[in-house]
Amino acid sequence: GAVVSQHPSRVICKSGTSVKIECRSLDFQATTMFWYRQFPKKSLMLMATSNEGSKATYEQGVEKDKFLINHASLTLSTLTVTSAHPEDSSFYICSARESAVLQETQYFGPGTRLLVL
Amino acid sequence: SQQGEEDPQALSIQEGENATMNCSYKTSINNLQWYRQNSGRGLVHLILIRSNEREKHSGRLRVTLDTSKKSSSLLITASRAADTASYFCATPPGGTSYGKLTFGQGTILTVHP
């Protein structure tokens, strides 16, 4: 089955530093990937839609300068949390949809837990 | 408006019992999907039901969809301790069959051995 990986699985950083999270589709191509954020015991909130070769589309209320998204290839999207602060601590999950078919379902990565001290 | 609200928020049952979770949504949909999330992990797709379907089965899972009430239910029969997880319903944007998903608040299911 289709697999999506994320790296790192968890990261602890100091306030003010930037953190990059990678999302990879391992055995399929994905022109579109999605980035979600999840707080403890809460649901997933869509942050942005990552489009290969073009700018990401951000959801209302999500700062695009704070959460930089780059989708440089058909198998890789990155989310960079710039100048991270403790309130950015969260669980970040990506998902990808296979490009070749009009597939209704998405494949999710295992998530990245970010803790900003 | 919140798309995909679920109840109960938490459900605790004994192994062997059935678990029913409900999801309501506000806008028209093309399909509704159920996902499972083990604690601290990513999501696993369980089942998709289209707007022209009323019921769908997959192993011990049974999903129903009532578009007139804008609601769906997920039934897990003969539950096992390994079914302990959070369950979410999710829908793509109204009128589309794929794309960004809006998730419900989720139901935390605990199955006691």
CSV table of C-alpha atoms in Angstrom, one decimal:
chain,number,residue,atom,x,y,z
A,1,GLY,CA,0.0,0.0,0.0
A,2,ALA,CA,0.9,3.7,-0.4
A,3,VAL,CA,3.3,4.9,2.4
A,4,VAL,CA,3.9,8.5,3.5
A,5,SER,CA,6.8,9.2,5.8
A,6,GLN,CA,7.6,12.2,7.9
A,7,HIS,CA,11.0,13.2,9.4
A,8,PRO,CA,11.7,13.9,12.1
A,9,SER,CA,9.2,12.0,14.2
A,10,ARG,CA,9.8,14.3,17.1
A,11,VAL,CA,11.9,17.4,17.7
A,12,ILE,CA,12.7,19.7,20.6
A,13,CYS,CA,14.0,23.1,19.9
A,14,LYS,CA,14.7,26.4,21.6
A,15,SER,CA,12.4,29.3,21.1
A,16,GLY,CA,13.4,31.5,18.2
A,17,THR,CA,14.9,28.7,16.1
A,18,SER,CA,13.4,27.3,12.9
A,19,VAL,CA,12.4,23.7,12.4
A,20,LYS,CA,11.9,21.9,9.1
A,21,ILE,CA,9.6,18.9,8.8
A,22,GLU,CA,9.7,16.7,5.7
A,23,CYS,CA,6.8,14.7,4.2
A,24,ARG,CA,7.6,12.1,1.6
A,25,SER,CA,5.4,9.8,-0.5
A,26,LEU,CA,7.6,6.7,-0.7
A,27,ASP,CA,6.0,4.7,-3.5
A,28,PHE,CA,3.8,7.1,-5.4
A,29,GLN,CA,3.8,10.6,-6.8
A,30,ALA,CA,1.8,13.3,-5.2
A,31,THR,CA,1.2,16.7,-6.8
A,32,THR,CA,-0.8,17.7,-3.8
A,33,MET,CA,0.0,17.2,-0.1
A,34,PHE,CA,-1.7,18.6,2.9
A,35,TRP,CA,-0.4,19.8,6.2
A,36,TYR,CA,-2.5,19.5,9.4
A,37,ARG,CA,-1.9,20.5,13.0
A,38,GLN,CA,-3.3,18.6,16.0
A,39,PHE,CA,-3.4,19.7,19.6
A,40,PRO,CA,-3.6,17.0,22.3
A,41,LYS,CA,-6.9,15.2,22.4
A,42,LYS,CA,-8.2,17.4,19.6
A,43,SER,CA,-9.0,17.0,16.0
A,44,LEU,CA,-6.8,17.8,13.0
A,45,MET,CA,-6.9,21.3,11.6
A,46,LEU,CA,-5.9,21.8,8.0
A,47,MET,CA,-3.1,24.4,7.8
A,48,ALA,CA,-2.3,24.5,4.1
A,49,THR,CA,-2.4,22.6,0.8
A,50,SER,CA,1.0,22.1,-0.7
A,51,ASN,CA,1.1,22.1,-4.5
A,52,GLU,CA,4.1,20.7,-6.4
A,53,GLY,CA,5.8,23.5,-8.4
A,54,SER,CA,3.6,26.3,-7.1
A,55,LYS,CA,2.8,28.2,-4.0
A,56,ALA,CA,1.0,26.6,-1.2
A,57,THR,CA,-2.6,27.6,-0.3
A,58,TYR,CA,-3.0,28.5,3.3
A,59,GLU,CA,-6.2,28.2,5.4
A,60,GLN,CA,-7.6,31.3,7.0
A,61,GLY,CA,-5.7,32.3,10.1
A,62,VAL,CA,-2.5,30.4,9.2
A,63,GLU,CA,0.5,32.7,8.8
A,64,LYS,CA,2.3,31.9,5.6
A,65,ASP,CA,5.4,33.6,6.7
A,66,LYS,CA,5.4,31.6,9.9
A,67,PHE,CA,4.8,28.2,8.3
A,68,LEU,CA,6.8,28.0,5.1
A,69,ILE,CA,5.8,25.3,2.7
A,70,ASN,CA,7.9,24.0,-0.2
A,71,HIS,CA,6.8,21.3,-2.5
A,72,ALA,CA,9.8,21.0,-4.8
A,73,SER,CA,9.2,17.5,-6.1
A,74,LEU,CA,6.4,15.0,-6.7
A,75,THR,CA,7.4,13.1,-3.6
A,76,LEU,CA,8.5,15.7,-1.1
A,77,SER,CA,6.9,18.6,0.7
A,78,THR,CA,8.5,20.5,3.6
A,79,LEU,CA,7.0,22.6,6.3
A,80,THR,CA,9.3,25.0,8.1
A,81,VAL,CA,8.2,26.5,11.3
A,82,THR,CA,10.1,29.8,11.4
A,83,SER,CA,11.2,31.5,14.7
A,84,ALA,CA,9.3,28.9,16.7
A,85,HIS,CA,7.7,29.8,19.9
A,86,PRO,CA,6.2,27.6,22.7
A,87,GLU,CA,2.7,28.1,21.2
A,88,ASP,CA,3.8,26.4,18.0
A,89,SER,CA,4.3,23.2,20.0
A,90,SER,CA,2.0,20.7,18.4
A,91,PHE,CA,1.6,17.5,16.4
A,92,TYR,CA,2.1,18.1,12.7
A,93,ILE,CA,0.7,15.6,10.2
A,94,CYS,CA,1.0,15.5,6.5
A,95,SER,CA,-1.1,13.6,4.0
A,96,ALA,CA,-0.7,13.0,0.3
A,97,ARG,CA,-3.0,12.0,-2.5
A,98,GLU,CA,-1.8,10.0,-5.4
A,99,SER,CA,-1.6,12.1,-8.6
A,100,ALA,CA,-2.1,9.4,-11.2
A,101,VAL,CA,-5.6,8.6,-10.2
A,102,LEU,CA,-8.6,10.6,-9.0
A,103,GLN,CA,-8.3,9.0,-5.6
A,104,GLU,CA,-10.7,10.0,-3.0
A,105,THR,CA,-8.7,8.9,0.0
A,106,GLN,CA,-5.5,10.3,1.4
A,107,TYR,CA,-2.5,8.6,2.9
A,108,PHE,CA,-1.2,10.1,6.1
A,109,GLY,CA,2.3,10.3,7.5
A,110,PRO,CA,3.0,9.2,11.1
A,111,GLY,CA,3.2,12.8,12.3
A,112,THR,CA,5.9,15.0,13.8
A,113,ARG,CA,5.7,16.1,17.4
A,114,LEU,CA,7.3,19.5,17.9
A,115,LEU,CA,8.1,20.9,21.4
A,116,VAL,CA,9.4,24.4,21.6
A,117,LEU,CA,11.1,25.3,24.8
B,1,SER,CA,-19.1,26.4,10.6
B,2,GLN,CA,-17.9,23.2,12.0
B,3,GLN,CA,-18.0,20.3,9.6
B,4,GLY,CA,-18.1,16.9,11.0
B,5,GLU,CA,-19.0,16.9,14.7
B,6,GLU,CA,-18.9,13.6,16.4
B,7,ASP,CA,-20.5,12.1,19.4
B,8,PRO,CA,-19.8,10.7,21.9
B,9,GLN,CA,-16.5,12.5,22.6
B,10,ALA,CA,-15.3,9.5,24.6
B,11,LEU,CA,-16.6,5.9,24.7
B,12,SER,CA,-15.5,3.2,27.1
B,13,ILE,CA,-16.6,-0.4,26.6
B,14,GLN,CA,-15.6,-3.9,27.4
B,15,GLU,CA,-14.0,-6.2,25.0
B,16,GLY,CA,-16.6,-8.0,22.9
B,17,GLU,CA,-19.2,-5.2,23.1
B,18,ASN,CA,-20.1,-3.1,20.1
B,19,ALA,CA,-19.1,0.5,19.7
B,20,THR,CA,-21.1,3.1,17.9
B,21,MET,CA,-19.8,6.5,17.0
B,22,ASN,CA,-21.8,9.2,15.2
B,23,CYS,CA,-20.8,12.1,13.0
B,24,SER,CA,-22.8,15.0,11.7
B,25,TYR,CA,-21.9,17.5,9.0
B,26,LYS,CA,-23.4,20.7,7.8
B,27,THR,CA,-22.8,21.1,4.0
B,28,SER,CA,-23.5,18.8,1.1
B,29,ILE,CA,-20.9,16.0,0.6
B,30,ASN,CA,-19.8,13.7,-2.1
B,31,ASN,CA,-18.3,11.2,0.3
B,32,LEU,CA,-17.6,10.8,4.0
B,33,GLN,CA,-14.5,9.0,5.3
B,34,TRP,CA,-13.7,7.4,8.6
B,35,TYR,CA,-10.1,7.4,10.0
B,36,ARG,CA,-8.5,5.8,13.0
B,37,GLN,CA,-5.6,7.3,15.0
B,38,ASN,CA,-3.7,5.4,17.6
B,39,SER,CA,-2.3,7.6,20.3
B,40,GLY,CA,0.5,9.9,19.0
B,41,ARG,CA,0.4,8.3,15.5
B,42,GLY,CA,-0.8,9.2,12.1
B,43,LEU,CA,-4.2,8.4,10.6
B,44,VAL,CA,-5.3,5.2,9.0
B,45,HIS,CA,-8.1,5.2,6.5
B,46,LEU,CA,-10.9,2.8,7.5
B,47,ILE,CA,-13.7,3.2,5.1
B,48,LEU,CA,-15.3,5.6,2.6
B,49,ILE,CA,-19.0,5.9,1.9
B,50,ARG,CA,-20.3,7.9,-1.0
B,51,SER,CA,-23.3,10.1,-0.9
B,52,ASN,CA,-25.4,7.7,-2.9
B,53,GLU,CA,-24.7,4.8,-0.5
B,54,ARG,CA,-26.6,4.2,2.7
B,55,GLU,CA,-24.5,1.4,4.3
B,56,LYS,CA,-21.1,-0.1,3.8
B,57,HIS,CA,-19.3,-2.9,5.5
B,58,SER,CA,-15.6,-3.8,6.0
B,59,GLY,CA,-14.8,-6.7,8.3
B,60,ARG,CA,-16.1,-5.7,11.7
B,61,LEU,CA,-16.8,-2.2,10.6
B,62,ARG,CA,-20.2,-1.0,9.5
B,63,VAL,CA,-20.8,2.6,8.3
B,64,THR,CA,-24.1,4.2,7.6
B,65,LEU,CA,-24.9,7.5,5.9
B,66,ASP,CA,-28.1,9.5,6.1
B,67,THR,CA,-27.8,12.4,3.8
B,68,SER,CA,-31.2,13.7,4.8
B,69,LYS,CA,-30.0,14.1,8.4
B,70,LYS,CA,-26.4,14.9,7.4
B,71,SER,CA,-25.1,12.2,9.6
B,72,SER,CA,-23.1,9.1,9.6
B,73,SER,CA,-22.3,6.3,12.1
B,74,LEU,CA,-19.5,3.9,12.5
B,75,LEU,CA,-20.2,0.6,14.2
B,76,ILE,CA,-17.4,-1.6,15.4
B,77,THR,CA,-18.7,-5.0,16.3
B,78,ALA,CA,-17.1,-7.5,18.8
B,79,SER,CA,-14.6,-4.9,19.9
B,80,ARG,CA,-11.1,-5.8,20.9
B,81,ALA,CA,-8.6,-4.0,23.1
B,82,ALA,CA,-6.6,-3.3,20.0
B,83,ASP,CA,-9.5,-1.2,18.7
B,84,THR,CA,-8.6,1.4,21.4
B,85,ALA,CA,-7.9,4.6,19.4
B,86,SER,CA,-9.5,7.9,18.3
B,87,TYR,CA,-11.9,7.7,15.4
B,88,PHE,CA,-12.5,10.7,13.1
B,89,CYS,CA,-14.9,11.3,10.3
B,90,ALA,CA,-13.8,13.6,7.5
B,91,THR,CA,-15.3,15.1,4.4
B,92,PRO,CA,-13.8,16.7,1.3
B,93,PRO,CA,-15.1,20.2,0.3
B,94,GLY,CA,-18.7,20.3,-0.6
B,95,GLY,CA,-19.4,19.0,-4.1
B,96,THR,CA,-16.0,17.5,-4.6
B,97,SER,CA,-14.9,13.9,-4.2
B,98,TYR,CA,-11.3,14.5,-3.1
B,99,GLY,CA,-9.1,17.2,-1.8
B,100,LYS,CA,-8.5,18.8,1.6
B,101,LEU,CA,-10.4,17.1,4.4
B,102,THR,CA,-12.4,18.7,7.2
B,103,PHE,CA,-12.3,16.5,10.3
B,104,GLY,CA,-14.8,16.0,13.0
B,105,GLN,CA,-13.8,16.4,16.6
B,106,GLY,CA,-13.3,12.7,17.0
B,107,THR,CA,-14.4,10.0,19.4
B,108,ILE,CA,-11.9,8.5,21.8
B,109,LEU,CA,-12.7,4.8,22.1
B,110,THR,CA,-11.3,2.7,25.0
B,111,VAL,CA,-11.9,-1.0,24.9
B,112,HIS,CA,-11.1,-2.7,28.2
B,113,PRO,CA,-9.8,-6.3,28.1
